[in-house]
Every structure is written in structure tokens, then in C-alpha cells.
């Protein structure tokens, strides 16, 4: 099974900050990685797919990079609505998908 | 607009059964693999099962294999998850998703397993 390790688990930041979240896969997943944002009571929302492609309608301050086993999500200028929990998810094979444990972005 | 609407959630007894369904619209249903995900209260999302476009292949998470069955009806653009031998740790919001290059999730249906 492919394990996804996400860091940090919690991140304290201020509006306007640049923040980076890292996700590491236990084996190569090529570029089959998605990043989700989730706010309380809502379904997870896809921000980035295929490691670096911005989902339609997602602000350009979000960006993704990486391939193989190392991936990052960057928010270039944190906005109040960005305080949420973020998850990475690998989907390299239809036989098994898996998620990172999540990163909670909180107000400093 | 791509849309998935889940239904069928509710309260089930431990050891009991429940079937959740998903009505899909806004895309050619039989051209996509489909997935079920779930999220237990206070926990992260978890993948549950996948099914191929024509229904000929299914894959399951270890936690549900042998108890849950994913199926689809391409004529009705619908996806289902039959859940048997339910346990307390199956309590979660269950989400239907169109999978592929990217994913589109529904809003979910809550399943509570409790006596």
C-alpha cells in the first residue's frame, strides 16, 4: 500500500503570508496527486489535480508542484477564507487511493 | 454541471445492513470510473471503493473488503454501495465521486452505526 505523509500537521500563519505544505509518498505515484481544502461541515474540495493543475474556479494564489514522491502545495498570499484543513491524496492506481493525515491552517 | 447526489444514509444497528446510492448528472456516466469515499467524525477522508466504467472491476479498501459491495447502473446513471456487517467504525459521511484525471465529489450522506 502507498502511504502518504503530510507535514506539518498544524500551521499557524497570518493573512498575507506565503505558506507551503508538503506531502511525501512511500513509493512513486508519478503526478497522480490531488490537493483538497475542507472547511467544517463541508465536503472536501479539489484545489489541484495531477500535482500541479489548478481546478477550475480555484484562485491562482494556490499552486502545486512535484512528481514521483515529493509534492508541495503553496498558498502565495493567505486570505481569511483559506484558514481550513488541507489534504493530499494519491490516485496512482485504481486499486487503491490514499490520503495524507491533513494540515490544519490556523490564524496566528 | 457535474453533479453527484447521495442518498440512503441513516441509522443502522451494529451487524446490520444499509445501502447508499448516488445519482450522477452532467457528464457521460459510463465513461468514468466511480468511487466511494467516507469521512468519520473528526477524521480525515478515507477511500472506500472504486468501480470501472462498465462495472467489470471493483477495488476495495482493506477495512471494508468482504463486507461492502460497490455497483453501478449505467442506464440510470447511478452508483450504489451495499454495506453489510456494519460496525461502529463505519460511522461516517459517505461521498460518491467521479474519478479520473480529477475528482468531483457529492455533498455526502451520513451513516451512523449504533445500537
XYZ file of N, CA, C and O in Angstrom, chain A residues 4-108:
420
model
N 0.877 8.029 2.512
C 1.090 9.453 2.258
C 1.391 10.144 3.588
O 0.614 10.019 4.536
N 2.518 10.833 3.637
C 2.928 11.535 4.850
C 2.901 13.029 4.576
O 3.636 13.526 3.714
N 2.064 13.731 5.311
C 1.833 15.154 5.084
C 2.411 15.936 6.252
O 2.293 15.510 7.417
N 3.022 17.089 5.966
C 3.561 17.925 7.036
C 3.488 19.401 6.663
O 3.543 19.748 5.473
N 3.336 20.289 7.688
C 3.131 19.932 9.091
C 1.690 19.515 9.338
O 0.859 19.614 8.445
N 1.381 19.083 10.544
C 0.004 18.722 10.863
C -0.814 19.969 11.184
O -2.020 20.013 10.947
N -0.151 20.973 11.735
C -0.782 22.263 12.006
C 0.178 23.366 11.589
O 1.397 23.226 11.756
N -0.374 24.424 11.064
C 0.431 25.548 10.585
C -0.253 26.827 11.042
O -1.441 27.034 10.741
N 0.454 27.660 11.785
C -0.084 28.952 12.221
C 0.460 30.047 11.322
O 1.680 30.144 11.151
N -0.414 30.841 10.744
C 0.019 31.861 9.791
C -0.907 33.069 9.854
O -2.007 33.006 10.433
N -0.454 34.144 9.238
C -1.225 35.385 9.206
C -1.707 35.670 7.790
O -1.123 35.177 6.812
N -2.761 36.471 7.694
C -3.228 36.903 6.381
C -2.077 37.584 5.635
O -1.345 38.386 6.212
N -1.897 37.198 4.374
C -0.818 37.749 3.563
C 0.427 36.880 3.523
O 1.305 37.094 2.679
N 0.528 35.900 4.430
C 1.690 35.024 4.462
C 1.709 34.080 3.257
O 0.671 33.760 2.667
N 2.902 33.619 2.932
C 3.087 32.541 1.975
C 3.269 31.262 2.774
O 4.092 31.223 3.689
N 2.477 30.251 2.465
C 2.558 29.004 3.224
C 2.780 27.837 2.272
O 2.314 27.845 1.127
N 3.492 26.840 2.790
C 3.800 25.649 1.998
C 3.512 24.404 2.826
O 3.889 24.329 4.004
N 2.826 23.464 2.210
C 2.502 22.171 2.814
C 3.157 21.091 1.952
O 3.124 21.165 0.726
N 3.732 20.105 2.625
C 4.471 19.055 1.929
C 3.769 17.714 2.072
O 3.195 17.408 3.136
N 3.835 16.923 1.029
C 3.271 15.578 1.030
C 4.292 14.638 0.407
O 4.850 14.926 -0.658
N 4.553 13.539 1.091
C 5.532 12.566 0.608
C 4.860 11.208 0.456
O 4.168 10.749 1.374
N 5.065 10.553 -0.687
C 4.521 9.219 -0.935
C 5.570 8.158 -0.638
O 6.765 8.385 -0.871
N 5.133 7.000 -0.155
C 6.064 5.922 0.209
C 6.655 5.228 -1.013
O 7.640 4.500 -0.898
N 6.051 5.443 -2.179
C 6.613 4.979 -3.447
C 6.128 5.919 -4.538
O 5.210 6.712 -4.307
N 6.727 5.813 -5.711
C 6.392 6.788 -6.736
C 4.914 6.714 -7.147
O 4.336 5.631 -7.278
N 4.330 7.889 -7.290
C 2.967 7.982 -7.778
C 2.913 8.848 -9.045
O 1.858 9.359 -9.420
N 4.076 9.005 -9.679
C 4.164 9.859 -10.875
C 3.610 11.240 -10.513
O 4.129 11.883 -9.616
N 2.588 11.710 -11.195
C 1.998 13.005 -10.845
C 0.545 12.873 -10.394
O -0.196 13.849 -10.385
N 0.172 11.658 -9.991
C -1.235 11.403 -9.650
C -1.509 11.804 -8.202
O -1.725 10.963 -7.314
N -1.487 13.114 -7.989
C -1.713 13.654 -6.651
C -2.690 14.808 -6.734
O -2.593 15.668 -7.620
N -3.631 14.830 -5.805
C -4.588 15.925 -5.687
C -4.452 16.573 -4.318
O -4.063 15.923 -3.340
N -4.763 17.851 -4.270
C -4.831 18.599 -3.010
C -6.283 19.050 -2.805
O -6.919 19.564 -3.731
N -6.777 18.867 -1.575
C -8.132 19.243 -1.208
C -8.093 20.287 -0.094
O -7.187 20.272 0.757
N -9.115 21.110 -0.082
C -9.380 22.026 1.017
C -10.704 21.636 1.649
O -11.676 21.337 0.933
N -10.753 21.633 2.990
C -12.012 21.328 3.665
C -12.243 22.294 4.810
O -11.372 22.510 5.649
N -13.436 22.871 4.822
C -13.893 23.690 5.942
C -14.948 22.899 6.706
O -15.572 21.980 6.148
N -15.164 23.227 7.995
C -16.072 22.427 8.830
C -17.472 22.309 8.222
O -18.053 23.293 7.770
N -17.981 21.070 8.199
C -19.327 20.821 7.719
C -19.462 20.720 6.221
O -20.570 20.474 5.719
N -18.359 20.901 5.499
C -18.414 20.856 4.043
C -17.667 19.639 3.510
O -16.800 19.073 4.182
N -17.991 19.252 2.273
C -17.247 18.193 1.606
C -15.863 18.705 1.210
O -15.696 19.904 0.958
N -14.880 17.820 1.136
C -13.572 18.249 0.611
C -13.727 18.783 -0.808
O -14.517 18.270 -1.598
N -12.945 19.815 -1.097
C -13.000 20.469 -2.404
C -11.635 20.349 -3.070
O -10.613 20.669 -2.464
N -11.625 19.880 -4.321
C -10.360 19.745 -5.041
C -9.819 21.126 -5.412
O -10.529 21.942 -6.008
N -8.545 21.370 -5.057
C -7.860 22.603 -5.453
C -6.929 22.364 -6.640
O -6.878 23.159 -7.577
N -6.175 21.294 -6.558
C -5.120 20.958 -7.510
C -5.270 19.483 -7.866
O -5.507 18.657 -6.974
N -5.129 19.144 -9.145
C -5.079 17.741 -9.532
C -3.881 17.512 -10.436
O -3.289 18.459 -10.956
N -3.535 16.264 -10.578
C -2.342 15.875 -11.329
C -1.130 16.708 -10.903
O -0.359 17.175 -11.720
N -1.021 16.882 -9.611
C 0.109 17.510 -8.911
C 0.179 19.022 -9.072
O 0.554 19.717 -8.117
N -0.153 19.547 -10.261
C 0.099 20.970 -10.489
C -0.985 21.681 -11.291
O -0.837 22.880 -11.574
N -2.065 20.996 -11.635
C -3.134 21.616 -12.432
C -4.189 22.205 -11.523
O -4.772 21.494 -10.692
N -4.445 23.488 -11.694
C -5.420 24.189 -10.863
C -6.836 23.822 -11.310
O -7.172 23.930 -12.499
N -7.650 23.383 -10.367
C -9.038 23.079 -10.673
C -9.753 24.373 -11.090
O -9.441 25.465 -10.593
N -10.687 24.229 -12.006
C -11.436 25.378 -12.492
C -12.091 26.137 -11.343
O -12.707 25.541 -10.456
N -11.926 27.465 -11.344
C -12.542 28.301 -10.342
C -11.721 28.512 -9.081
O -12.105 29.312 -8.218
N -10.602 27.815 -8.953
C -9.757 27.954 -7.768
C -8.817 29.151 -7.971
O -8.202 29.283 -9.038
N -8.686 30.009 -6.962
C -7.825 31.195 -7.117
C -6.374 30.849 -7.447
O -5.844 29.832 -6.967
N -5.740 31.709 -8.193
C -4.377 31.447 -8.667
C -3.326 31.562 -7.568
O -2.159 31.239 -7.795
N -3.707 32.007 -6.375
C -2.731 32.022 -5.277
C -2.393 30.605 -4.812
O -1.415 30.410 -4.085
N -3.198 29.627 -5.216
C -2.900 28.227 -4.919
C -2.069 27.638 -6.064
O -2.376 27.839 -7.236
N -1.022 26.900 -5.708
C -0.229 26.212 -6.715
C 0.313 24.911 -6.146
O 0.503 24.781 -4.928
N 0.537 23.960 -7.032
C 1.080 22.675 -6.639
C 2.287 22.331 -7.483
O 2.387 22.751 -8.638
N 3.206 21.577 -6.892
C 4.382 21.145 -7.636
C 4.823 19.783 -7.139
O 4.373 19.301 -6.093
N 5.745 19.188 -7.914
C 6.321 17.909 -7.526
C 5.946 16.790 -8.467
O 5.044 16.918 -9.298
N 6.663 15.692 -8.325
C 6.370 14.456 -9.052
C 7.140 13.335 -8.381
O 8.076 13.594 -7.613
N 6.750 12.115 -8.667
C 7.431 10.983 -8.041
C 6.934 10.747 -6.636
O 5.868 10.158 -6.443
N 7.694 11.226 -5.647
C 7.315 11.004 -4.256
C 7.211 12.279 -3.412
O 6.766 12.210 -2.269
N 7.623 13.407 -3.939
C 7.640 14.645 -3.153
C 6.769 15.710 -3.813
O 6.968 16.042 -4.991
N 5.854 16.278 -3.024
C 4.891 17.230 -3.564
C 4.697 18.380 -2.584
O 4.856 18.199 -1.366
N 4.355 19.548 -3.122
C 4.069 20.688 -2.265
C 2.838 21.427 -2.762
O 2.565 21.494 -3.969
N 2.115 21.983 -1.799
C 1.026 22.917 -2.044
C 1.467 24.254 -1.482
O 1.889 24.315 -0.321
N 1.380 25.285 -2.285
C 1.756 26.623 -1.839
C 0.568 27.561 -1.968
O -0.132 27.540 -2.994
N 0.347 28.344 -0.929
C -0.615 29.440 -0.986
C 0.214 30.709 -0.929
O 0.901 30.960 0.070
N 0.169 31.501 -2.000
C 1.138 32.592 -2.131
C 0.843 33.772 -1.210
O 1.762 34.445 -0.753
N -0.420 34.037 -0.953
C -0.806 35.186 -0.132
C -2.080 34.796 0.599
O -3.184 34.941 0.061
N -1.924 34.310 1.816
C -3.021 33.705 2.565
C -4.164 34.706 2.762
O -3.939 35.859 3.175
N -5.371 34.245 2.469
C -6.578 35.053 2.648
C -7.410 34.495 3.799
O -7.266 33.321 4.167
N -8.300 35.311 4.378
C -9.093 34.819 5.528
C -9.864 33.533 5.230
O -9.988 32.674 6.112
N -10.346 33.383 4.003
C -11.124 32.190 3.656
C -10.256 30.947 3.458
O -10.791 29.850 3.253
N -8.939 31.106 3.531
C -8.027 29.972 3.335
C -7.741 29.215 4.629
O -7.077 28.166 4.587
N -8.202 29.736 5.759
C -7.990 29.021 7.021
C -8.933 27.821 7.021
O -10.154 27.960 7.102
N -8.336 26.651 6.895
C -9.062 25.415 6.643
C -8.099 24.249 6.846
O -6.944 24.453 7.240
N -8.584 23.046 6.574
C -7.730 21.868 6.609
C -7.468 21.397 5.180
O -8.380 21.393 4.353
N -6.224 21.019 4.911
C -5.803 20.615 3.575
C -5.319 19.166 3.600
O -4.629 18.747 4.533
N -5.701 18.427 2.578
C -5.321 17.014 2.453
C -4.700 16.774 1.083
O -5.181 17.315 0.072
N -3.676 15.933 1.056
C -3.209 15.408 -0.219
C -3.794 14.008 -0.412
O -4.139 13.320 0.556
N -3.921 13.600 -1.653
C -4.468 12.286 -1.985
C -3.755 11.744 -3.213
O -3.650 12.435 -4.217
N -3.275 10.503 -3.116
C -2.691 9.873 -4.289
C -3.727 9.002 -4.986
O -4.561 8.373 -4.328
N -3.659 9.001 -6.320
C -4.566 8.157 -7.095
C -3.815 7.543 -8.270
O -4.249 7.578 -9.413
N -2.658 6.993 -7.953
C -1.786 6.412 -8.966
C -2.378 5.153 -9.597
O -2.094 4.850 -10.765
N -3.176 4.423 -8.843
C -3.769 3.187 -9.347
C -5.203 3.095 -8.873
O -5.501 3.410 -7.721
N -6.081 2.594 -9.760
C -7.484 2.442 -9.360
C -7.655 1.402 -8.249
O -8.695 1.366 -7.603
N -6.636 0.592 -8.006
C -6.771 -0.449 -6.990
C -6.681 0.089 -5.576
O -7.063 -0.613 -4.629
N -6.200 1.320 -5.425
C -6.063 1.839 -4.067
C -5.723 3.327 -4.095
O -4.749 3.723 -4.726
N -6.523 4.121 -3.443
C -6.231 5.532 -3.239
C -5.876 5.730 -1.765
O -6.307 4.940 -0.910
N -5.157 6.794 -1.437
C -4.877 7.086 -0.029
C -4.634 8.575 0.176
O -4.242 9.288 -0.757
N -4.884 9.010 1.412
C -4.804 10.418 1.789
C -3.686 10.645 2.795
O -3.340 9.746 3.579
N -3.162 11.854 2.792
C -2.344 12.297 3.902
C -3.229 12.561 5.109
O -4.459 12.595 5.012
N -2.582 12.804 6.252
C -3.346 12.941 7.504
C -3.914 14.325 7.708
O -4.676 14.555 8.655
N -3.562 15.263 6.818
C -4.149 16.595 6.870
C -3.253 17.633 7.514
O -2.419 17.325 8.377
N -3.424 18.873 7.062
C -2.740 20.030 7.647
C -3.776 21.090 7.965
O -4.494 21.544 7.066
N -3.864 21.440 9.225
C -4.796 22.485 9.626
C -4.069 23.818 9.593
O -3.055 23.998 10.283
N -4.580 24.738 8.797
C -4.000 26.086 8.714
C -4.835 26.987 9.608
O -6.030 27.198 9.359
N -4.205 27.516 10.665
C -4.932 28.317 11.637
C -4.363 29.721 11.702
O -3.231 29.989 11.273
N -5.156 30.603 12.263
C -4.771 32.008 12.370
C -3.740 32.169 13.485
O -3.937 31.690 14.611
N -2.671 32.860 13.156
C -1.607 33.098 14.136
C -2.039 34.149 15.151
O -2.649 35.171 14.765
